[in-house]
PDB file of C-alpha atoms in Angstrom:
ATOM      1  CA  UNK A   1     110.774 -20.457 145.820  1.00  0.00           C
ATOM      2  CA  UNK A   2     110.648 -20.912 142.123  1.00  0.00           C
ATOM      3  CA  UNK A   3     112.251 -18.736 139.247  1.00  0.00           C
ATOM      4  CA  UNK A   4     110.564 -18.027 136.523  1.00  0.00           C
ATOM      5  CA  UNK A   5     111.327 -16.526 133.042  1.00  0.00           C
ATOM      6  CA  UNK A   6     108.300 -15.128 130.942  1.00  0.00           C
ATOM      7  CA  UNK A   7     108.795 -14.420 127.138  1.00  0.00           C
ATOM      8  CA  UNK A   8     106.311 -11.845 125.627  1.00  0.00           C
ATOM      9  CA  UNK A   9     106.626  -9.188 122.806  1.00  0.00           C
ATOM     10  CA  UNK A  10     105.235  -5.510 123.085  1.00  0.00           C
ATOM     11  CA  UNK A  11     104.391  -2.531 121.080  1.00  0.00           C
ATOM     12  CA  UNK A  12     105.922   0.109 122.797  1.00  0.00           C
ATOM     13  CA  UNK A  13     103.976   3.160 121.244  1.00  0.00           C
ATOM     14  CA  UNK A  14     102.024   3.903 124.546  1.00  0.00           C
ATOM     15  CA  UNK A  15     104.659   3.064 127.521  1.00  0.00           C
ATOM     16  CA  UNK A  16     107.778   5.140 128.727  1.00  0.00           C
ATOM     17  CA  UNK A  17     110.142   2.317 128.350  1.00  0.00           C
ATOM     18  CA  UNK A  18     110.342  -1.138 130.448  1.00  0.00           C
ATOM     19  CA  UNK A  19     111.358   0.233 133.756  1.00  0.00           C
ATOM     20  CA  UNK A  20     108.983   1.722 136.195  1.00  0.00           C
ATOM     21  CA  UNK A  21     108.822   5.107 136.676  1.00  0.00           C
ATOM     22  CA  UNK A  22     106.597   7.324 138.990  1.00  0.00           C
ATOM     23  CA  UNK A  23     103.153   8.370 137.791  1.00  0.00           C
ATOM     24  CA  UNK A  24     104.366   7.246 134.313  1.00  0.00           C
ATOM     25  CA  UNK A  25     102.640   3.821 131.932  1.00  0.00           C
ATOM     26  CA  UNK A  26     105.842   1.666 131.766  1.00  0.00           C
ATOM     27  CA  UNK A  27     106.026  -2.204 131.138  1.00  0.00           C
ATOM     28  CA  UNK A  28     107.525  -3.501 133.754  1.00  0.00           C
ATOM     29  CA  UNK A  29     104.916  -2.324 136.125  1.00  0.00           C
ATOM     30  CA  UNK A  30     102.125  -3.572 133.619  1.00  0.00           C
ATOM     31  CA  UNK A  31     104.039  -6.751 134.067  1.00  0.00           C
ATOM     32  CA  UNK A  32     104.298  -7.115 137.379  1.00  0.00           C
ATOM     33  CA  UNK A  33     100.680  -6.381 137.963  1.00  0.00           C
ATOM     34  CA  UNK A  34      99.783  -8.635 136.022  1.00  0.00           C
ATOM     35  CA  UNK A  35     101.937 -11.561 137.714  1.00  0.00           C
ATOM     36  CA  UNK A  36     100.759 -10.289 141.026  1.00  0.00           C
ATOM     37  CA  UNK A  37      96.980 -10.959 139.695  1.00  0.00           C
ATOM     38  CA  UNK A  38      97.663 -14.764 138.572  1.00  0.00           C
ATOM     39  CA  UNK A  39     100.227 -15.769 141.397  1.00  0.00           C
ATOM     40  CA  UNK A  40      98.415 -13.456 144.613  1.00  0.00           C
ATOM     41  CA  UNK A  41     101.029 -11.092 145.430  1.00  0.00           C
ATOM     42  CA  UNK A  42     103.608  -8.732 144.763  1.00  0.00           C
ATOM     43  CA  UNK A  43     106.604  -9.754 142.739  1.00  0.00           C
ATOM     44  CA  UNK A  44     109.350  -7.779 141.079  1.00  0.00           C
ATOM     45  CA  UNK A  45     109.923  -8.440 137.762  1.00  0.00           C
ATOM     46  CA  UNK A  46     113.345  -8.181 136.404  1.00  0.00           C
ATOM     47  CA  UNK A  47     113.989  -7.462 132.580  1.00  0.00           C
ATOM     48  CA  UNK A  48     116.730  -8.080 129.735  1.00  0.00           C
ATOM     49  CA  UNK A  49     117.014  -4.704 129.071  1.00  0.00           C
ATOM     50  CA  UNK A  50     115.839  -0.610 129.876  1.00  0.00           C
ATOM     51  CA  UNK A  51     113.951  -0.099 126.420  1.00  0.00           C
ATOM     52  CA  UNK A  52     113.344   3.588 125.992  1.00  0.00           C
ATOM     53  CA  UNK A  53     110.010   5.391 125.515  1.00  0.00           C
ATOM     54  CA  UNK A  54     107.969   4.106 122.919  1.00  0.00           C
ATOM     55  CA  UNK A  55     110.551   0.937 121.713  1.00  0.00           C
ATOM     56  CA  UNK A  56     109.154  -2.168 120.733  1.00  0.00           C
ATOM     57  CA  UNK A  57     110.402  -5.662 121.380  1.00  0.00           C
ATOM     58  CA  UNK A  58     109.731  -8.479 119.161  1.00  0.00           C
ATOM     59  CA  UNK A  59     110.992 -10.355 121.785  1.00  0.00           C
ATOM     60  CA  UNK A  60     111.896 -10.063 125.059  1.00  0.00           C
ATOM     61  CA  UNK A  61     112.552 -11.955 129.135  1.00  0.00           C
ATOM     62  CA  UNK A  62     111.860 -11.026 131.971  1.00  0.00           C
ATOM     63  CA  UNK A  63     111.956 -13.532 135.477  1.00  0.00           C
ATOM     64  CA  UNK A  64     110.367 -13.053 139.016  1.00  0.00           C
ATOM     65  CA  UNK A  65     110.632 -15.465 141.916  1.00  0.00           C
ATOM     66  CA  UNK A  66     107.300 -16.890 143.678  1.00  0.00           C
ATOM     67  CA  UNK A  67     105.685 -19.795 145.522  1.00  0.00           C
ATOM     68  CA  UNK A  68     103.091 -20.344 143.029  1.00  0.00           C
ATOM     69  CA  UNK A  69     102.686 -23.686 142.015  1.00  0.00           C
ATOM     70  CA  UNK A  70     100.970 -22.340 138.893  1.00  0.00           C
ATOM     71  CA  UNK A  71     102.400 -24.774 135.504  1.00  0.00           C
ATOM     72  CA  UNK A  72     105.091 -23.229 133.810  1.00  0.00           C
ATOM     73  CA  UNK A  73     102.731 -24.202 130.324  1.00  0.00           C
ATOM     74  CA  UNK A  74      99.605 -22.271 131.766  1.00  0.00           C
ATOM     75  CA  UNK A  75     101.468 -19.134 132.598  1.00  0.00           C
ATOM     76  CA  UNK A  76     101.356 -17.472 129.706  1.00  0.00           C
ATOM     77  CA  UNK A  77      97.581 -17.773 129.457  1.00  0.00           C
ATOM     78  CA  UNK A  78      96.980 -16.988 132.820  1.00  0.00           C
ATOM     79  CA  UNK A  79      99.178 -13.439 132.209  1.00  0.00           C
ATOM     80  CA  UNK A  80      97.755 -12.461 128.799  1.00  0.00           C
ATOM     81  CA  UNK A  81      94.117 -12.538 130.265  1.00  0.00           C
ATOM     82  CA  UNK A  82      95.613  -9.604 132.724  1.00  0.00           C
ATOM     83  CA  UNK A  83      97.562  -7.897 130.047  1.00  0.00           C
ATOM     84  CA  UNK A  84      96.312  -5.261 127.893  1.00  0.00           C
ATOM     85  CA  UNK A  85      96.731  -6.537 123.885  1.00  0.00           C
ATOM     86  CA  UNK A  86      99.767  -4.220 123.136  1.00  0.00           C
ATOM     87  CA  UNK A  87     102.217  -6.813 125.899  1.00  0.00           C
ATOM     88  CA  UNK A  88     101.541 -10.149 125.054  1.00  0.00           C
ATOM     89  CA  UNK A  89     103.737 -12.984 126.960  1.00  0.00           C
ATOM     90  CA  UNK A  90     104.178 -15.651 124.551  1.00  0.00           C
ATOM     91  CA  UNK A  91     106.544 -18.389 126.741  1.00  0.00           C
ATOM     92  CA  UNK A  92     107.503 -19.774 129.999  1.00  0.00           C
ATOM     93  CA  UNK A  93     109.920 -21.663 131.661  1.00  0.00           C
ATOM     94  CA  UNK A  94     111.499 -22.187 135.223  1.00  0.00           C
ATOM     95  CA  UNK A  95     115.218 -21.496 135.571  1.00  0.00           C
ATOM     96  CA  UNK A  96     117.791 -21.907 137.865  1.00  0.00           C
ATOM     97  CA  UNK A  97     117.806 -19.696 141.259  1.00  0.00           C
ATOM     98  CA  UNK A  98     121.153 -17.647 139.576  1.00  0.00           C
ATOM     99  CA  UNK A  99     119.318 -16.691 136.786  1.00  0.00           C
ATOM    100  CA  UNK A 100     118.795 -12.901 136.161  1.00  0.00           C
ATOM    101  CA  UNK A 101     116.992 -11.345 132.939  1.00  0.00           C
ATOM    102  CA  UNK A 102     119.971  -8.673 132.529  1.00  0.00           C
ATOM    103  CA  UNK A 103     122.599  -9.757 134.287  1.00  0.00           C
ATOM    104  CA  UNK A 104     122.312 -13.620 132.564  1.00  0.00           C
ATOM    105  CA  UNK A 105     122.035 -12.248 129.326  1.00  0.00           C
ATOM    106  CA  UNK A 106     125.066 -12.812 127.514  1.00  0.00           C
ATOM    107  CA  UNK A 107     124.158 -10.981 124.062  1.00  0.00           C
ATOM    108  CA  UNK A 108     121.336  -8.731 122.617  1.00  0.00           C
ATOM    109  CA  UNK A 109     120.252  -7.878 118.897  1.00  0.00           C
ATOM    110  CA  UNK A 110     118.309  -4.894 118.269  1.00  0.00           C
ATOM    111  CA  UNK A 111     116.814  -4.096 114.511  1.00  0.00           C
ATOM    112  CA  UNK A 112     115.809  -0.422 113.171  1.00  0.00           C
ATOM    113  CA  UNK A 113     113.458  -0.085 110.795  1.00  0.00           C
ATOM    114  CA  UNK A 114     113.222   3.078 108.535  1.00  0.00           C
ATOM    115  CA  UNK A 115     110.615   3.745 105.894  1.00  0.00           C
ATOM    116  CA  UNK A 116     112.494   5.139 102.971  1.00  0.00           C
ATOM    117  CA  UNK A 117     109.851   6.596 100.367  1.00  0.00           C
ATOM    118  CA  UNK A 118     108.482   9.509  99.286  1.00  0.00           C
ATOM    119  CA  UNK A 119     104.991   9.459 100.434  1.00  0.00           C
ATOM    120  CA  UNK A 120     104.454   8.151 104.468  1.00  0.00           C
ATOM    121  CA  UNK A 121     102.727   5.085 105.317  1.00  0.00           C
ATOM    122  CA  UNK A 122     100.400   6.045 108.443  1.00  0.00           C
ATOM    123  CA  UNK A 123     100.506   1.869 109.251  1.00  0.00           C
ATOM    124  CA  UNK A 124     104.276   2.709 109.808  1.00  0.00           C
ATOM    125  CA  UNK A 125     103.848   5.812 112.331  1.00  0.00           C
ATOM    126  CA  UNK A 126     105.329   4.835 115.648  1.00  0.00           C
ATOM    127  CA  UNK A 127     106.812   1.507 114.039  1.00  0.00           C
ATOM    128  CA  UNK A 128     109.282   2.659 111.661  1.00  0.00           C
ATOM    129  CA  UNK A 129     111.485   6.466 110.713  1.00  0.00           C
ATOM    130  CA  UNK A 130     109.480   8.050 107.746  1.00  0.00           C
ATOM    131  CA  UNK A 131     112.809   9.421 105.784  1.00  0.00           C
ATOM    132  CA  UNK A 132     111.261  10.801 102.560  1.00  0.00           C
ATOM    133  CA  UNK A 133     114.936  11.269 100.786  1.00  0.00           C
ATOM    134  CA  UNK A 134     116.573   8.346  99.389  1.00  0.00           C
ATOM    135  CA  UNK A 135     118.887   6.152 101.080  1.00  0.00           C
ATOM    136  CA  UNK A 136     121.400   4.171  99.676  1.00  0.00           C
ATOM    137  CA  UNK A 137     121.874   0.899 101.563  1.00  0.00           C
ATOM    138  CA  UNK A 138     125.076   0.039 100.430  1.00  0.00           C
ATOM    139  CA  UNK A 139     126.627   3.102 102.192  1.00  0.00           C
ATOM    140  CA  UNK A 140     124.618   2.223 104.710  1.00  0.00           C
ATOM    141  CA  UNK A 141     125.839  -1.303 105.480  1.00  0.00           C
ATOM    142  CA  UNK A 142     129.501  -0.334 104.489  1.00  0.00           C
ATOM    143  CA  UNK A 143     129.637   2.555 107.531  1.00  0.00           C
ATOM    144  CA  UNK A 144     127.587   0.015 109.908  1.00  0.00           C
ATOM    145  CA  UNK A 145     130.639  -2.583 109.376  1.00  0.00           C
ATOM    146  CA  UNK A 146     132.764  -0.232 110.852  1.00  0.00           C
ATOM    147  CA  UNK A 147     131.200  -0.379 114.631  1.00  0.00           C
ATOM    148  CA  UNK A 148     131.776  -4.076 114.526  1.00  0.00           C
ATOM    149  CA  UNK A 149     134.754  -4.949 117.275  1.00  0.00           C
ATOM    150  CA  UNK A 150     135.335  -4.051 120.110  1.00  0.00           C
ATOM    151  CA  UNK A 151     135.516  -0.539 120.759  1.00  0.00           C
ATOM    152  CA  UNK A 152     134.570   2.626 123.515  1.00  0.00           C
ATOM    153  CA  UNK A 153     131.590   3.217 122.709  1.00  0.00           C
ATOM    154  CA  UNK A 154     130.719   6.698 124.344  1.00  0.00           C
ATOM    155  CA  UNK A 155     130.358   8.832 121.126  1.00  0.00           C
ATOM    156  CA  UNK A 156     127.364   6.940 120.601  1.00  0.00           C
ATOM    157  CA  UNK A 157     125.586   6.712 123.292  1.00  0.00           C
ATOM    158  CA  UNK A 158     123.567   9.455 125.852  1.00  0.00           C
ATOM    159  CA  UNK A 159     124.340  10.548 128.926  1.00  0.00           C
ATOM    160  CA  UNK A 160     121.423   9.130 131.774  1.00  0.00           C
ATOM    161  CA  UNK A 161     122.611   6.227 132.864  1.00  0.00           C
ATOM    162  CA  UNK A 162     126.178   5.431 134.541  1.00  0.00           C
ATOM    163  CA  UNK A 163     128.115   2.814 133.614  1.00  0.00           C
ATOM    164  CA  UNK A 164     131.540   1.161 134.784  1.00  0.00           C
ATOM    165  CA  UNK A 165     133.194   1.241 131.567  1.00  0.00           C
ATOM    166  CA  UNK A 166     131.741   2.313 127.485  1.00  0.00           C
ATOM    167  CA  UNK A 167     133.554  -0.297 126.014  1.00  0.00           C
ATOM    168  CA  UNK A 168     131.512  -2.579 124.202  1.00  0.00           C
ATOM    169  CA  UNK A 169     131.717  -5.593 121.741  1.00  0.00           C
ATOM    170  CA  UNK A 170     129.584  -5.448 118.707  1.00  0.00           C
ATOM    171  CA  UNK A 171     129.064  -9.096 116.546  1.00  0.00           C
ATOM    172  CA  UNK A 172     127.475  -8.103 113.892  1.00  0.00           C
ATOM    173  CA  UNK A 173     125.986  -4.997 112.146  1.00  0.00           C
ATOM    174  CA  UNK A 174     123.670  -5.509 109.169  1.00  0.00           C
ATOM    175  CA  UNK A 175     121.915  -3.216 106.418  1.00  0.00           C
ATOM    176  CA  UNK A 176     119.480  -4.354 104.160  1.00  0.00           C
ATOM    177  CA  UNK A 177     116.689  -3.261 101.723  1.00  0.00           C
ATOM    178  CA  UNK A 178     112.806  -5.141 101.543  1.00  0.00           C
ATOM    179  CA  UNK A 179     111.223  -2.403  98.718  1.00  0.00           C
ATOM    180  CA  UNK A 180     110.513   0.975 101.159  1.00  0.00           C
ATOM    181  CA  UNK A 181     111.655  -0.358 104.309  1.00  0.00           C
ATOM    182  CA  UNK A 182     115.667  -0.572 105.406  1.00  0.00           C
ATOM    183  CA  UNK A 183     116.665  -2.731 108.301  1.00  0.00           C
ATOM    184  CA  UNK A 184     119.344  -2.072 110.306  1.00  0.00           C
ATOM    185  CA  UNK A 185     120.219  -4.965 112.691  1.00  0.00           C
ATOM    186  CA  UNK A 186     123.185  -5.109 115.708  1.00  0.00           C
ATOM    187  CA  UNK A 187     123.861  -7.242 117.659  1.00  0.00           C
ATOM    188  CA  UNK A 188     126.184  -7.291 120.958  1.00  0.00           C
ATOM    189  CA  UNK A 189     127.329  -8.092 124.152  1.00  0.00           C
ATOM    190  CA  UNK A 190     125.361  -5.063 125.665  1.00  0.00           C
ATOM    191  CA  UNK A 191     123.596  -1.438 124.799  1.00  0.00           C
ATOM    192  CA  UNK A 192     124.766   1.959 125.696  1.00  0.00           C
ATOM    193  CA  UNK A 193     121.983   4.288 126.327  1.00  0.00           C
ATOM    194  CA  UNK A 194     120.610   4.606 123.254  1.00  0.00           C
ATOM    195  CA  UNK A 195     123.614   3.442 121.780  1.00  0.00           C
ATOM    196  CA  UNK A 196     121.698   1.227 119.170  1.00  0.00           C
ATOM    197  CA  UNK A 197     119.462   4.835 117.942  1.00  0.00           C
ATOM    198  CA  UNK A 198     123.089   6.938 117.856  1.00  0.00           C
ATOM    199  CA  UNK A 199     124.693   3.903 115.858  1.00  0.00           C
ATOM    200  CA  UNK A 200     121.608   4.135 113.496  1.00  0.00           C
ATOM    201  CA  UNK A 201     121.816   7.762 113.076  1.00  0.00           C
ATOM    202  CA  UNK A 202     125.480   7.492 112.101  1.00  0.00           C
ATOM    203  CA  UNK A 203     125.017   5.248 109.286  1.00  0.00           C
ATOM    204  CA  UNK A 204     122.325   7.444 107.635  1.00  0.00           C
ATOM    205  CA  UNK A 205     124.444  10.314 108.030  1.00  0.00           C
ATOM    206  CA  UNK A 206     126.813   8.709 105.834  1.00  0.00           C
ATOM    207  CA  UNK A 207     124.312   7.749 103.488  1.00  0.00           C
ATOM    208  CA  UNK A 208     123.586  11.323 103.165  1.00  0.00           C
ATOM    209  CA  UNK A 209     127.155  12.256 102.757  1.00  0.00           C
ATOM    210  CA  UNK A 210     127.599  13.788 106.215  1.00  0.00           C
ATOM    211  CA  UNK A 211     130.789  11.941 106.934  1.00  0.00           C
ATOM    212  CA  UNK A 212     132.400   8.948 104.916  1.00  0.00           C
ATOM    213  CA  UNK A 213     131.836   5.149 106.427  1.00  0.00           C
ATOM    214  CA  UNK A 214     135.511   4.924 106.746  1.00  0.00           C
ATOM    215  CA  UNK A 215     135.340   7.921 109.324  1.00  0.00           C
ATOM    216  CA  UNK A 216     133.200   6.113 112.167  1.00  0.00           C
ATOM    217  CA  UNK A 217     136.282   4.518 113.528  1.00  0.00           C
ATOM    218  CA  UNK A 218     138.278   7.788 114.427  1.00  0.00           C
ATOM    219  CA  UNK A 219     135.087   8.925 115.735  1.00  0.00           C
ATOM    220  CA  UNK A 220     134.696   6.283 118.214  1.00  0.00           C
ATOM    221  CA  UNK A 221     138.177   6.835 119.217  1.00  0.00           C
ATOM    222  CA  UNK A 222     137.693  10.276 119.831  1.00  0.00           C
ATOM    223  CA  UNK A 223     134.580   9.730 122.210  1.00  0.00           C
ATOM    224  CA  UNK A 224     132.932  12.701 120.821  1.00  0.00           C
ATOM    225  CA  UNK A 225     129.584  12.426 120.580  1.00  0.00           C
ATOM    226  CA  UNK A 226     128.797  15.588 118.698  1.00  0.00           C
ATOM    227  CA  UNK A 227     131.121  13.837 116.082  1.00  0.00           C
ATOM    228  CA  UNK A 228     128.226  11.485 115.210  1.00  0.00           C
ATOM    229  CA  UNK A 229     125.030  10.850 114.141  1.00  0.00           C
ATOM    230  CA  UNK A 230     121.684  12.076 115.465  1.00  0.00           C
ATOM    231  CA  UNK A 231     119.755   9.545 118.088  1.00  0.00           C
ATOM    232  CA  UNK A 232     116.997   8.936 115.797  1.00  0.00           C
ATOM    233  CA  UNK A 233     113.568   8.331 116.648  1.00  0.00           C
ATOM    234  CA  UNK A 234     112.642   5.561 119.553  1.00  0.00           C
ATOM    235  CA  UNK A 235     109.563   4.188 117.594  1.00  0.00           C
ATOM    236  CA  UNK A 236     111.518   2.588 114.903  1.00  0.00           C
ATOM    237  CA  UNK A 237     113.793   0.690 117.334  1.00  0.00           C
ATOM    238  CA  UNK A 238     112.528  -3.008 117.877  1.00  0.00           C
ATOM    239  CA  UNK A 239     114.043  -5.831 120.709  1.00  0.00           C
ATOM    240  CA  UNK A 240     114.773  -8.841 118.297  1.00  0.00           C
ATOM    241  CA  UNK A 241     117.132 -10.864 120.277  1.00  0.00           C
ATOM    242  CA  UNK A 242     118.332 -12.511 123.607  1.00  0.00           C
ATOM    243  CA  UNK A 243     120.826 -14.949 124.208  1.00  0.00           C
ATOM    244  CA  UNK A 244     121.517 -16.988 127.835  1.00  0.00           C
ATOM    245  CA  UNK A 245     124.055 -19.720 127.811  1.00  0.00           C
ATOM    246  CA  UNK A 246     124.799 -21.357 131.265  1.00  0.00           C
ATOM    247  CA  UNK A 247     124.203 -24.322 132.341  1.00  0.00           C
ATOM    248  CA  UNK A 248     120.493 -25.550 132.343  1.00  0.00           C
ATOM    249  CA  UNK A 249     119.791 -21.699 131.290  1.00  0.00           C
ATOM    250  CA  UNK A 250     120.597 -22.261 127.831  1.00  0.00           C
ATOM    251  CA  UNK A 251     118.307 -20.723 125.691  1.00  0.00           C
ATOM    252  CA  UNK A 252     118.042 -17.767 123.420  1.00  0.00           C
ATOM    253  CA  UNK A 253     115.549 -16.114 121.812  1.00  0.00           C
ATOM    254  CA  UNK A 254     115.072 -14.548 118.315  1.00  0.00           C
ATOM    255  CA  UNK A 255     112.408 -12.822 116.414  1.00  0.00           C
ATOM    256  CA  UNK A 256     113.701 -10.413 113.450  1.00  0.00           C
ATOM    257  CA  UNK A 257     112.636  -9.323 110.457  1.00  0.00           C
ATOM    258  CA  UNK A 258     114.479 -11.708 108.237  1.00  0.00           C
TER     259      UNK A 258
END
């Protein structure tokens, strides 16, 4: 039995999130018919991460175990001819029998994108937070280096899915400007429920004065989530990076903005 990790990227405008839910157009099940087409069965597909409704990935893994013999260079072709042109799988490779999408993954990057201007750009709707008041990046990055650490995490993130413990460690938080469009990019050594989206909405609510940057860390240590910012909206939210690092698994993957 082989074990197989497939790379792809996917606009998420028109799925409820990776994981398959009942009666409901989700990407993992788009997926997995799609490898049960090209290797002639049922698989199940496991993925890096539970992307929410209508969240994109610039990146992304996923594995599934099968028999086929098919070549790890002709997979991708073989899937995309299945796949409809908003999940395209852009790499393969065969990895050890340990290796696990999530549970392998050792450190994800997510980047929001919000369109600061004025007037909305409708090539932007469903890729990117119209915000028509101005924003002032240097607030922005100056409360976003306050989540980096490692800290409880649980006034930013929403209640859905249990979890053993909120503590999380975040690398890396960066703002920048490129003309109308501000980038927001984290990276860490796992996600919250829309931890990444509550982190986001925090740092524009200092830019609008809301709270000060310096404030964010006595929020976090008071675990109060009505003490933060907003979750803002999914469709701005991209997937930009994966990291694995074990043994003949070592491999990440990166796509950003920058």
């Amino acid at each position: 039995m082989r074990n197989l990790a497939v790379f792809l990227i996917y606009e998420g405008t028109a799925y409820h999130g990776w994981q398959i839910q009942q009666g409901l157009p989700t990407v993992q099940e788009t997926l997995a018919k799609a490898v049960a087409d090209v290797v002639g069965g049922p698989v199940h597909v496991a993925g890096c991460g539970r992307t929410d409704a209508g969240v994109h990935a610039r990146c992304y893994c996923a594995n599934f175990r099968t028999d086929s013999r098919i070549p790890v260079d002709r997979l991708p072709y073989a899937l995309n001819t299945h796949l409809p042109p908003d999940i395209v799988v852009t790499g393969a490779r065969e990895v050890s029998e340990n290796f696990n999408a999530v549970g392998s993954c050792v450190k994800k990057e997510y980047t929001y994108m919000i369109y600061n201007s004025r007037v909305r750009d409708p090539f932007y709707v469903n890729r990117a937070w119209f915000y028509p008041r101005h924003l002032d990046e240097h607030i922005m990055a100056e409360a976003a280096a306050q989540f980096v650490g490692t800290h409880d995490f649980a006034a930013v993130r929403s209640v859905g899915t249990d979890v053993k413990s909120t503590v999380r460690t975040v690398y890396a938080y960066d703002v920048w400007r490129e003309a109308e469009r501000i980038y927001l990019r984290v990276s860490a050594n796992g996600f919250l429920y829309n931890m990444a989206r509550a982190m986001a909405g925090t740092v524009v609510y200092a830019a609008e004065g809301k709270i000060a940057p310096k404030d964010i860390g006595a929020i976090l240590d008071s675990g109060n989530r009505t003490a933060a910012g907003p979750t803002v909206p999914a469709g701005g939210l991209y997937m930009t990076g994966v990291w694995y690092d074990k043994g003949q698994d070592r491999f990440f993957l990166n796509n950003g903005f920058r």
